[in-house]
PDB file of N, CA, C and O in Angstrom:
ATOM      1  N   UNK A 929     139.035  82.572  79.352  1.00  0.00           N
ATOM      2  CA  UNK A 929     139.527  81.287  79.794  1.00  0.00           C
ATOM      3  C   UNK A 929     140.952  81.114  79.286  1.00  0.00           C
ATOM      4  O   UNK A 929     141.290  81.491  78.171  1.00  0.00           O
ATOM      5  N   UNK A 930     141.768  80.508  80.064  1.00  0.00           N
ATOM      6  CA  UNK A 930     143.183  80.337  79.698  1.00  0.00           C
ATOM      7  C   UNK A 930     143.452  79.029  78.948  1.00  0.00           C
ATOM      8  O   UNK A 930     144.581  78.783  78.566  1.00  0.00           O
ATOM      9  N   UNK A 931     142.435  78.224  78.725  1.00  0.00           N
ATOM     10  CA  UNK A 931     142.630  76.975  78.013  1.00  0.00           C
ATOM     11  C   UNK A 931     143.073  75.823  78.893  1.00  0.00           C
ATOM     12  O   UNK A 931     143.294  74.728  78.417  1.00  0.00           O
ATOM     13  N   UNK A 932     143.213  76.059  80.182  1.00  0.00           N
ATOM     14  CA  UNK A 932     143.593  74.999  81.109  1.00  0.00           C
ATOM     15  C   UNK A 932     142.365  74.180  81.452  1.00  0.00           C
ATOM     16  O   UNK A 932     141.298  74.731  81.702  1.00  0.00           O
ATOM     17  N   UNK A 933     142.547  72.873  81.458  1.00  0.00           N
ATOM     18  CA  UNK A 933     141.437  72.029  81.843  1.00  0.00           C
ATOM     19  C   UNK A 933     141.659  71.546  83.272  1.00  0.00           C
ATOM     20  O   UNK A 933     142.779  71.317  83.678  1.00  0.00           O
ATOM     21  N   UNK A 934     140.576  71.427  83.962  1.00  0.00           N
ATOM     22  CA  UNK A 934     140.654  70.952  85.346  1.00  0.00           C
ATOM     23  C   UNK A 934     139.987  69.580  85.391  1.00  0.00           C
ATOM     24  O   UNK A 934     138.771  69.460  85.461  1.00  0.00           O
ATOM     25  N   UNK A 935     140.817  68.525  85.324  1.00  0.00           N
ATOM     26  CA  UNK A 935     140.286  67.185  85.338  1.00  0.00           C
ATOM     27  C   UNK A 935     140.062  66.712  86.763  1.00  0.00           C
ATOM     28  O   UNK A 935     140.893  66.874  87.624  1.00  0.00           O
ATOM     29  N   UNK A 936     138.902  66.166  86.977  1.00  0.00           N
ATOM     30  CA  UNK A 936     138.591  65.586  88.287  1.00  0.00           C
ATOM     31  C   UNK A 936     139.022  64.151  88.263  1.00  0.00           C
ATOM     32  O   UNK A 936     138.690  63.412  87.332  1.00  0.00           O
ATOM     33  N   UNK A 937     139.817  63.712  89.236  1.00  0.00           N
ATOM     34  CA  UNK A 937     140.243  62.307  89.253  1.00  0.00           C
ATOM     35  C   UNK A 937     139.068  61.358  89.355  1.00  0.00           C
ATOM     36  O   UNK A 937     138.088  61.635  90.051  1.00  0.00           O
ATOM     37  N   UNK A 938     139.138  60.265  88.625  1.00  0.00           N
ATOM     38  CA  UNK A 938     138.063  59.279  88.635  1.00  0.00           C
ATOM     39  C   UNK A 938     138.040  58.552  89.969  1.00  0.00           C
ATOM     40  O   UNK A 938     139.076  58.188  90.531  1.00  0.00           O
ATOM     41  N   UNK A 939     136.852  58.337  90.496  1.00  0.00           N
ATOM     42  CA  UNK A 939     136.645  57.522  91.690  1.00  0.00           C
ATOM     43  C   UNK A 939     135.707  56.399  91.320  1.00  0.00           C
ATOM     44  O   UNK A 939     134.750  56.582  90.566  1.00  0.00           O
ATOM     45  N   UNK A 940     136.004  55.217  91.856  1.00  0.00           N
ATOM     46  CA  UNK A 940     135.223  54.030  91.530  1.00  0.00           C
ATOM     47  C   UNK A 940     134.610  53.480  92.826  1.00  0.00           C
ATOM     48  O   UNK A 940     135.300  53.295  93.820  1.00  0.00           O
ATOM     49  N   UNK A 941     133.310  53.182  92.773  1.00  0.00           N
ATOM     50  CA  UNK A 941     132.627  52.590  93.934  1.00  0.00           C
ATOM     51  C   UNK A 941     132.979  51.122  93.978  1.00  0.00           C
ATOM     52  O   UNK A 941     132.995  50.439  92.944  1.00  0.00           O
ATOM     53  N   UNK A 942     133.238  50.634  95.154  1.00  0.00           N
ATOM     54  CA  UNK A 942     133.596  49.221  95.342  1.00  0.00           C
ATOM     55  C   UNK A 942     133.062  48.739  96.685  1.00  0.00           C
ATOM     56  O   UNK A 942     132.683  49.533  97.545  1.00  0.00           O
ATOM     57  N   UNK A 943     133.047  47.436  96.840  1.00  0.00           N
ATOM     58  CA  UNK A 943     132.618  46.809  98.087  1.00  0.00           C
ATOM     59  C   UNK A 943     133.535  45.637  98.392  1.00  0.00           C
ATOM     60  O   UNK A 943     134.044  44.968  97.504  1.00  0.00           O
ATOM     61  N   UNK A 944     133.713  45.417  99.686  1.00  0.00           N
ATOM     62  CA  UNK A 944     134.553  44.294 100.119  1.00  0.00           C
ATOM     63  C   UNK A 944     133.655  43.107 100.481  1.00  0.00           C
ATOM     64  O   UNK A 944     132.739  43.249 101.310  1.00  0.00           O
ATOM     65  N   UNK A 945     133.881  41.941  99.880  1.00  0.00           N
ATOM     66  CA  UNK A 945     133.077  40.773 100.210  1.00  0.00           C
ATOM     67  C   UNK A 945     133.383  40.224 101.625  1.00  0.00           C
ATOM     68  O   UNK A 945     132.556  39.508 102.167  1.00  0.00           O
ATOM     69  N   UNK A 946     134.542  40.575 102.171  1.00  0.00           N
ATOM     70  CA  UNK A 946     134.909  40.063 103.501  1.00  0.00           C
ATOM     71  C   UNK A 946     134.221  40.845 104.622  1.00  0.00           C
ATOM     72  O   UNK A 946     133.521  40.266 105.450  1.00  0.00           O
ATOM     73  N   UNK A 947     134.422  42.168 104.654  1.00  0.00           N
ATOM     74  CA  UNK A 947     133.844  42.965 105.746  1.00  0.00           C
ATOM     75  C   UNK A 947     132.563  43.698 105.341  1.00  0.00           C
ATOM     76  O   UNK A 947     131.953  44.359 106.169  1.00  0.00           O
ATOM     77  N   UNK A 948     132.205  43.613 104.061  1.00  0.00           N
ATOM     78  CA  UNK A 948     130.987  44.195 103.505  1.00  0.00           C
ATOM     79  C   UNK A 948     130.966  45.735 103.542  1.00  0.00           C
ATOM     80  O   UNK A 948     129.900  46.351 103.475  1.00  0.00           O
ATOM     81  N   UNK A 949     132.123  46.338 103.628  1.00  0.00           N
ATOM     82  CA  UNK A 949     132.203  47.801 103.594  1.00  0.00           C
ATOM     83  C   UNK A 949     132.057  48.295 102.166  1.00  0.00           C
ATOM     84  O   UNK A 949     132.430  47.606 101.214  1.00  0.00           O
ATOM     85  N   UNK A 950     131.479  49.492 102.013  1.00  0.00           N
ATOM     86  CA  UNK A 950     131.373  50.157 100.726  1.00  0.00           C
ATOM     87  C   UNK A 950     132.226  51.409 100.769  1.00  0.00           C
ATOM     88  O   UNK A 950     132.271  52.086 101.789  1.00  0.00           O
ATOM     89  N   UNK A 951     132.894  51.718  99.662  1.00  0.00           N
ATOM     90  CA  UNK A 951     133.828  52.835  99.651  1.00  0.00           C
ATOM     91  C   UNK A 951     134.112  53.253  98.218  1.00  0.00           C
ATOM     92  O   UNK A 951     133.664  52.583  97.282  1.00  0.00           O
ATOM     93  N   UNK A 952     134.813  54.345  98.062  1.00  0.00           N
ATOM     94  CA  UNK A 952     135.272  54.813  96.751  1.00  0.00           C
ATOM     95  C   UNK A 952     136.790  54.693  96.688  1.00  0.00           C
ATOM     96  O   UNK A 952     137.471  54.979  97.673  1.00  0.00           O
ATOM     97  N   UNK A 953     137.282  54.240  95.529  1.00  0.00           N
ATOM     98  CA  UNK A 953     138.717  54.081  95.332  1.00  0.00           C
ATOM     99  C   UNK A 953     139.179  54.912  94.146  1.00  0.00           C
ATOM    100  O   UNK A 953     138.466  55.046  93.160  1.00  0.00           O
ATOM    101  N   UNK A 954     140.381  55.453  94.241  1.00  0.00           N
ATOM    102  CA  UNK A 954     140.965  56.171  93.127  1.00  0.00           C
ATOM    103  C   UNK A 954     141.513  55.156  92.105  1.00  0.00           C
ATOM    104  O   UNK A 954     141.688  53.977  92.430  1.00  0.00           O
ATOM    105  N   UNK A 955     141.822  55.617  90.915  1.00  0.00           N
ATOM    106  CA  UNK A 955     142.377  54.745  89.887  1.00  0.00           C
ATOM    107  C   UNK A 955     143.652  54.083  90.358  1.00  0.00           C
ATOM    108  O   UNK A 955     143.940  52.939  90.028  1.00  0.00           O
ATOM    109  N   UNK A 956     144.451  54.788  91.141  1.00  0.00           N
ATOM    110  CA  UNK A 956     145.710  54.249  91.636  1.00  0.00           C
ATOM    111  C   UNK A 956     145.563  53.110  92.623  1.00  0.00           C
ATOM    112  O   UNK A 956     146.517  52.372  92.864  1.00  0.00           O
ATOM    113  N   UNK A 957     144.366  52.947  93.195  1.00  0.00           N
ATOM    114  CA  UNK A 957     144.152  51.899  94.193  1.00  0.00           C
ATOM    115  C   UNK A 957     143.656  50.597  93.539  1.00  0.00           C
ATOM    116  O   UNK A 957     143.535  49.589  94.220  1.00  0.00           O
ATOM    117  N   UNK A 958     143.409  50.650  92.245  1.00  0.00           N
ATOM    118  CA  UNK A 958     142.886  49.478  91.531  1.00  0.00           C
ATOM    119  C   UNK A 958     143.900  48.954  90.517  1.00  0.00           C
ATOM    120  O   UNK A 958     144.737  49.711  90.012  1.00  0.00           O
ATOM    121  N   UNK A 959     143.813  47.664  90.213  1.00  0.00           N
ATOM    122  CA  UNK A 959     144.622  47.037  89.170  1.00  0.00           C
ATOM    123  C   UNK A 959     143.661  46.230  88.303  1.00  0.00           C
ATOM    124  O   UNK A 959     142.754  45.576  88.814  1.00  0.00           O
ATOM    125  N   UNK A 960     143.887  46.261  86.998  1.00  0.00           N
ATOM    126  CA  UNK A 960     143.055  45.536  86.053  1.00  0.00           C
ATOM    127  C   UNK A 960     143.941  44.563  85.306  1.00  0.00           C
ATOM    128  O   UNK A 960     145.010  44.936  84.801  1.00  0.00           O
ATOM    129  N   UNK A 961     143.546  43.310  85.261  1.00  0.00           N
ATOM    130  CA  UNK A 961     144.252  42.285  84.489  1.00  0.00           C
ATOM    131  C   UNK A 961     143.316  41.786  83.397  1.00  0.00           C
ATOM    132  O   UNK A 961     142.200  41.378  83.677  1.00  0.00           O
ATOM    133  N   UNK A 962     143.791  41.873  82.166  1.00  0.00           N
ATOM    134  CA  UNK A 962     142.988  41.448  81.017  1.00  0.00           C
ATOM    135  C   UNK A 962     143.572  40.134  80.469  1.00  0.00           C
ATOM    136  O   UNK A 962     144.719  40.114  79.999  1.00  0.00           O
ATOM    137  N   UNK A 963     142.793  39.075  80.620  1.00  0.00           N
ATOM    138  CA  UNK A 963     143.220  37.763  80.176  1.00  0.00           C
ATOM    139  C   UNK A 963     142.668  37.411  78.813  1.00  0.00           C
ATOM    140  O   UNK A 963     142.021  38.215  78.154  1.00  0.00           O
ATOM    141  N   UNK A 964     142.900  36.193  78.394  1.00  0.00           N
ATOM    142  CA  UNK A 964     142.459  35.712  77.094  1.00  0.00           C
ATOM    143  C   UNK A 964     140.948  35.465  77.066  1.00  0.00           C
ATOM    144  O   UNK A 964     140.380  35.370  75.993  1.00  0.00           O
ATOM    145  N   UNK A 965     140.326  35.354  78.216  1.00  0.00           N
ATOM    146  CA  UNK A 965     138.874  35.095  78.278  1.00  0.00           C
ATOM    147  C   UNK A 965     138.255  35.927  79.380  1.00  0.00           C
ATOM    148  O   UNK A 965     138.960  36.535  80.195  1.00  0.00           O
ATOM    149  N   UNK A 966     136.937  35.874  79.446  1.00  0.00           N
ATOM    150  CA  UNK A 966     136.246  36.580  80.549  1.00  0.00           C
ATOM    151  C   UNK A 966     136.600  35.987  81.906  1.00  0.00           C
ATOM    152  O   UNK A 966     136.606  36.690  82.899  1.00  0.00           O
ATOM    153  N   UNK A 967     136.898  34.706  81.930  1.00  0.00           N
ATOM    154  CA  UNK A 967     137.244  34.061  83.200  1.00  0.00           C
ATOM    155  C   UNK A 967     138.584  34.512  83.748  1.00  0.00           C
ATOM    156  O   UNK A 967     138.848  34.411  84.936  1.00  0.00           O
ATOM    157  N   UNK A 968     139.446  35.003  82.873  1.00  0.00           N
ATOM    158  CA  UNK A 968     140.784  35.432  83.319  1.00  0.00           C
ATOM    159  C   UNK A 968     140.959  36.951  83.269  1.00  0.00           C
ATOM    160  O   UNK A 968     142.064  37.445  83.298  1.00  0.00           O
ATOM    161  N   UNK A 969     139.847  37.674  83.163  1.00  0.00           N
ATOM    162  CA  UNK A 969     139.880  39.123  83.206  1.00  0.00           C
ATOM    163  C   UNK A 969     139.261  39.579  84.515  1.00  0.00           C
ATOM    164  O   UNK A 969     138.137  39.215  84.842  1.00  0.00           O
ATOM    165  N   UNK A 970     140.006  40.352  85.288  1.00  0.00           N
ATOM    166  CA  UNK A 970     139.548  40.734  86.629  1.00  0.00           C
ATOM    167  C   UNK A 970     140.179  42.050  87.047  1.00  0.00           C
ATOM    168  O   UNK A 970     141.158  42.511  86.471  1.00  0.00           O
ATOM    169  N   UNK A 971     139.621  42.643  88.094  1.00  0.00           N
ATOM    170  CA  UNK A 971     140.251  43.796  88.744  1.00  0.00           C
ATOM    171  C   UNK A 971     140.480  43.440  90.195  1.00  0.00           C
ATOM    172  O   UNK A 971     139.803  42.570  90.770  1.00  0.00           O
ATOM    173  N   UNK A 972     141.431  44.123  90.809  1.00  0.00           N
ATOM    174  CA  UNK A 972     141.741  43.823  92.185  1.00  0.00           C
ATOM    175  C   UNK A 972     142.087  45.085  92.951  1.00  0.00           C
ATOM    176  O   UNK A 972     142.454  46.110  92.360  1.00  0.00           O
ATOM    177  N   UNK A 973     141.930  45.011  94.258  1.00  0.00           N
ATOM    178  CA  UNK A 973     142.260  46.122  95.143  1.00  0.00           C
ATOM    179  C   UNK A 973     142.392  45.579  96.557  1.00  0.00           C
ATOM    180  O   UNK A 973     142.009  44.444  96.858  1.00  0.00           O
ATOM    181  N   UNK A 974     142.936  46.396  97.431  1.00  0.00           N
ATOM    182  CA  UNK A 974     143.005  46.060  98.850  1.00  0.00           C
ATOM    183  C   UNK A 974     141.943  46.857  99.573  1.00  0.00           C
ATOM    184  O   UNK A 974     141.853  48.085  99.400  1.00  0.00           O
ATOM    185  N   UNK A 975     141.136  46.194 100.358  1.00  0.00           N
ATOM    186  CA  UNK A 975     140.061  46.865 101.101  1.00  0.00           C
ATOM    187  C   UNK A 975     140.673  47.854 102.076  1.00  0.00           C
ATOM    188  O   UNK A 975     141.506  47.467 102.922  1.00  0.00           O
ATOM    189  N   UNK A 976     140.249  49.122 102.012  1.00  0.00           N
ATOM    190  CA  UNK A 976     140.790  50.114 102.963  1.00  0.00           C
ATOM    191  C   UNK A 976     140.269  49.946 104.379  1.00  0.00           C
ATOM    192  O   UNK A 976     140.836  50.498 105.310  1.00  0.00           O
ATOM    193  N   UNK A 977     139.228  49.168 104.558  1.00  0.00           N
ATOM    194  CA  UNK A 977     138.643  48.941 105.874  1.00  0.00           C
ATOM    195  C   UNK A 977     139.309  47.792 106.632  1.00  0.00           C
ATOM    196  O   UNK A 977     139.708  47.923 107.765  1.00  0.00           O
ATOM    197  N   UNK A 978     139.413  46.629 105.969  1.00  0.00           N
ATOM    198  CA  UNK A 978     139.908  45.425 106.656  1.00  0.00           C
ATOM    199  C   UNK A 978     141.243  44.927 106.119  1.00  0.00           C
ATOM    200  O   UNK A 978     141.846  44.014 106.681  1.00  0.00           O
ATOM    201  N   UNK A 979     141.710  45.489 105.003  1.00  0.00           N
ATOM    202  CA  UNK A 979     142.987  45.082 104.440  1.00  0.00           C
ATOM    203  C   UNK A 979     142.964  43.816 103.587  1.00  0.00           C
ATOM    204  O   UNK A 979     144.014  43.344 103.158  1.00  0.00           O
ATOM    205  N   UNK A 980     141.776  43.295 103.312  1.00  0.00           N
ATOM    206  CA  UNK A 980     141.659  42.068 102.523  1.00  0.00           C
ATOM    207  C   UNK A 980     142.042  42.339 101.074  1.00  0.00           C
ATOM    208  O   UNK A 980     141.740  43.417 100.534  1.00  0.00           O
ATOM    209  N   UNK A 981     142.702  41.371 100.445  1.00  0.00           N
ATOM    210  CA  UNK A 981     142.978  41.440  99.011  1.00  0.00           C
ATOM    211  C   UNK A 981     141.698  40.978  98.291  1.00  0.00           C
ATOM    212  O   UNK A 981     141.220  39.874  98.530  1.00  0.00           O
ATOM    213  N   UNK A 982     141.152  41.836  97.446  1.00  0.00           N
ATOM    214  CA  UNK A 982     139.891  41.538  96.764  1.00  0.00           C
ATOM    215  C   UNK A 982     140.137  41.407  95.263  1.00  0.00           C
ATOM    216  O   UNK A 982     140.858  42.217  94.685  1.00  0.00           O
ATOM    217  N   UNK A 983     139.543  40.387  94.683  1.00  0.00           N
ATOM    218  CA  UNK A 983     139.657  40.142  93.232  1.00  0.00           C
ATOM    219  C   UNK A 983     138.257  39.876  92.704  1.00  0.00           C
ATOM    220  O   UNK A 983     137.560  38.998  93.239  1.00  0.00           O
ATOM    221  N   UNK A 984     137.847  40.651  91.697  1.00  0.00           N
ATOM    222  CA  UNK A 984     136.492  40.511  91.145  1.00  0.00           C
ATOM    223  C   UNK A 984     136.568  40.397  89.640  1.00  0.00           C
ATOM    224  O   UNK A 984     137.427  41.007  89.000  1.00  0.00           O
ATOM    225  N   UNK A 985     135.648  39.650  89.024  1.00  0.00           N
ATOM    226  CA  UNK A 985     135.640  39.532  87.568  1.00  0.00           C
ATOM    227  C   UNK A 985     135.316  40.875  86.918  1.00  0.00           C
ATOM    228  O   UNK A 985     134.584  41.696  87.491  1.00  0.00           O
ATOM    229  N   UNK A 986     135.856  41.095  85.714  1.00  0.00           N
ATOM    230  CA  UNK A 986     135.615  42.344  84.992  1.00  0.00           C
ATOM    231  C   UNK A 986     135.109  42.019  83.594  1.00  0.00           C
ATOM    232  O   UNK A 986     135.843  41.488  82.773  1.00  0.00           O
ATOM    233  N   UNK A 987     133.863  42.340  83.336  1.00  0.00           N
ATOM    234  CA  UNK A 987     133.297  42.203  81.991  1.00  0.00           C
ATOM    235  C   UNK A 987     133.739  43.371  81.116  1.00  0.00           C
ATOM    236  O   UNK A 987     134.464  44.263  81.546  1.00  0.00           O
ATOM    237  N   UNK A 988     133.240  43.368  79.887  1.00  0.00           N
ATOM    238  CA  UNK A 988     133.641  44.396  78.920  1.00  0.00           C
ATOM    239  C   UNK A 988     133.372  45.805  79.412  1.00  0.00           C
ATOM    240  O   UNK A 988     134.216  46.694  79.235  1.00  0.00           O
ATOM    241  N   UNK A 989     132.190  46.044  80.010  1.00  0.00           N
ATOM    242  CA  UNK A 989     131.846  47.402  80.462  1.00  0.00           C
ATOM    243  C   UNK A 989     132.763  47.855  81.589  1.00  0.00           C
ATOM    244  O   UNK A 989     133.200  49.005  81.609  1.00  0.00           O
ATOM    245  N   UNK A 990     133.074  46.980  82.526  1.00  0.00           N
ATOM    246  CA  UNK A 990     133.959  47.337  83.618  1.00  0.00           C
ATOM    247  C   UNK A 990     135.369  47.612  83.101  1.00  0.00           C
ATOM    248  O   UNK A 990     136.021  48.566  83.505  1.00  0.00           O
ATOM    249  N   UNK A 991     135.837  46.790  82.169  1.00  0.00           N
ATOM    250  CA  UNK A 991     137.157  47.025  81.549  1.00  0.00           C
ATOM    251  C   UNK A 991     137.169  48.407  80.891  1.00  0.00           C
ATOM    252  O   UNK A 991     138.131  49.175  81.083  1.00  0.00           O
ATOM    253  N   UNK A 992     136.117  48.739  80.178  1.00  0.00           N
ATOM    254  CA  UNK A 992     136.035  50.043  79.514  1.00  0.00           C
ATOM    255  C   UNK A 992     136.060  51.190  80.523  1.00  0.00           C
ATOM    256  O   UNK A 992     136.800  52.179  80.350  1.00  0.00           O
ATOM    257  N   UNK A 993     135.312  51.083  81.598  1.00  0.00           N
ATOM    258  CA  UNK A 993     135.271  52.129  82.614  1.00  0.00           C
ATOM    259  C   UNK A 993     136.598  52.286  83.318  1.00  0.00           C
ATOM    260  O   UNK A 993     137.075  53.392  83.545  1.00  0.00           O
ATOM    261  N   UNK A 994     137.217  51.170  83.694  1.00  0.00           N
ATOM    262  CA  UNK A 994     138.477  51.231  84.425  1.00  0.00           C
ATOM    263  C   UNK A 994     139.630  51.759  83.574  1.00  0.00           C
ATOM    264  O   UNK A 994     140.379  52.597  84.013  1.00  0.00           O
ATOM    265  N   UNK A 995     139.721  51.285  82.328  1.00  0.00           N
ATOM    266  CA  UNK A 995     140.819  51.778  81.475  1.00  0.00           C
ATOM    267  C   UNK A 995     140.592  53.259  81.129  1.00  0.00           C
ATOM    268  O   UNK A 995     141.541  54.029  81.108  1.00  0.00           O
ATOM    269  N   UNK A 996     139.333  53.654  80.915  1.00  0.00           N
ATOM    270  CA  UNK A 996     139.033  55.042  80.644  1.00  0.00           C
ATOM    271  C   UNK A 996     139.291  55.953  81.821  1.00  0.00           C
ATOM    272  O   UNK A 996     139.546  57.129  81.677  1.00  0.00           O
ATOM    273  N   UNK A 997     139.220  55.370  83.015  1.00  0.00           N
ATOM    274  CA  UNK A 997     139.463  56.136  84.237  1.00  0.00           C
ATOM    275  C   UNK A 997     140.918  56.128  84.715  1.00  0.00           C
ATOM    276  O   UNK A 997     141.222  56.641  85.759  1.00  0.00           O
ATOM    277  N   UNK A 998     141.801  55.532  83.917  1.00  0.00           N
ATOM    278  CA  UNK A 998     143.223  55.569  84.231  1.00  0.00           C
ATOM    279  C   UNK A 998     143.749  54.477  85.118  1.00  0.00           C
ATOM    280  O   UNK A 998     144.843  54.588  85.660  1.00  0.00           O
ATOM    281  N   UNK A 999     143.004  53.390  85.296  1.00  0.00           N
ATOM    282  CA  UNK A 999     143.473  52.270  86.111  1.00  0.00           C
ATOM    283  C   UNK A 999     144.591  51.542  85.378  1.00  0.00           C
ATOM    284  O   UNK A 999     144.489  51.279  84.173  1.00  0.00           O
ATOM    285  N   UNK A1000     145.648  51.232  86.098  1.00  0.00           N
ATOM    286  CA  UNK A1000     146.777  50.499  85.492  1.00  0.00           C
ATOM    287  C   UNK A1000     146.325  49.129  85.042  1.00  0.00           C
ATOM    288  O   UNK A1000     145.618  48.407  85.766  1.00  0.00           O
ATOM    289  N   UNK A1001     146.738  48.733  83.826  1.00  0.00           N
ATOM    290  CA  UNK A1001     146.263  47.497  83.214  1.00  0.00           C
ATOM    291  C   UNK A1001     147.431  46.584  82.880  1.00  0.00           C
ATOM    292  O   UNK A1001     148.461  47.034  82.365  1.00  0.00           O
ATOM    293  N   UNK A1002     147.249  45.315  83.158  1.00  0.00           N
ATOM    294  CA  UNK A1002     148.199  44.277  82.816  1.00  0.00           C
ATOM    295  C   UNK A1002     147.499  43.330  81.843  1.00  0.00           C
ATOM    296  O   UNK A1002     146.406  42.810  82.134  1.00  0.00           O
ATOM    297  N   UNK A1003     148.097  43.085  80.679  1.00  0.00           N
ATOM    298  CA  UNK A1003     147.523  42.166  79.682  1.00  0.00           C
ATOM    299  C   UNK A1003     148.152  40.800  79.905  1.00  0.00           C
ATOM    300  O   UNK A1003     149.357  40.652  79.778  1.00  0.00           O
ATOM    301  N   UNK A1004     147.318  39.809  80.241  1.00  0.00           N
ATOM    302  CA  UNK A1004     147.802  38.467  80.563  1.00  0.00           C
ATOM    303  C   UNK A1004     147.884  37.524  79.376  1.00  0.00           C
ATOM    304  O   UNK A1004     148.598  36.548  79.427  1.00  0.00           O
ATOM    305  N   UNK A1005     147.132  37.807  78.308  1.00  0.00           N
ATOM    306  CA  UNK A1005     147.108  36.854  77.184  1.00  0.00           C
ATOM    307  C   UNK A1005     148.328  37.035  76.292  1.00  0.00           C
ATOM    308  O   UNK A1005     148.856  38.117  76.151  1.00  0.00           O
ATOM    309  N   UNK A1006     148.749  35.949  75.710  1.00  0.00           N
ATOM    310  CA  UNK A1006     149.948  35.985  74.828  1.00  0.00           C
ATOM    311  C   UNK A1006     149.536  36.381  73.416  1.00  0.00           C
ATOM    312  O   UNK A1006     148.374  36.267  73.039  1.00  0.00           O
ATOM    313  N   UNK A1007     150.501  36.771  72.636  1.00  0.00           N
ATOM    314  CA  UNK A1007     150.248  37.169  71.248  1.00  0.00           C
ATOM    315  C   UNK A1007     150.794  36.154  70.276  1.00  0.00           C
ATOM    316  O   UNK A1007     151.203  36.463  69.170  1.00  0.00           O
ATOM    317  N   UNK A1008     150.829  34.877  70.699  1.00  0.00           N
ATOM    318  CA  UNK A1008     151.340  33.784  69.870  1.00  0.00           C
ATOM    319  C   UNK A1008     150.401  33.474  68.770  1.00  0.00           C
ATOM    320  O   UNK A1008     149.232  33.458  68.902  1.00  0.00           O
TER     321      UNK A1008
END
């Protein structure tokens, strides 16, 4: 073995509440926003089927999976 690792890009299963399509999205197709509370922590994406902007709440486990899978993260809470 040459020591090279072959990483498989993470894919995340998602569904659109508008058109009800189910699909897989790459980390680059998702955005994660971490707020000061669970109410202000969410992930978002654009439905590849109908083009709807989708925003869903993200609990601790989803935050862990998305950040571990390379999803871009925006921290919304202040450090005051």
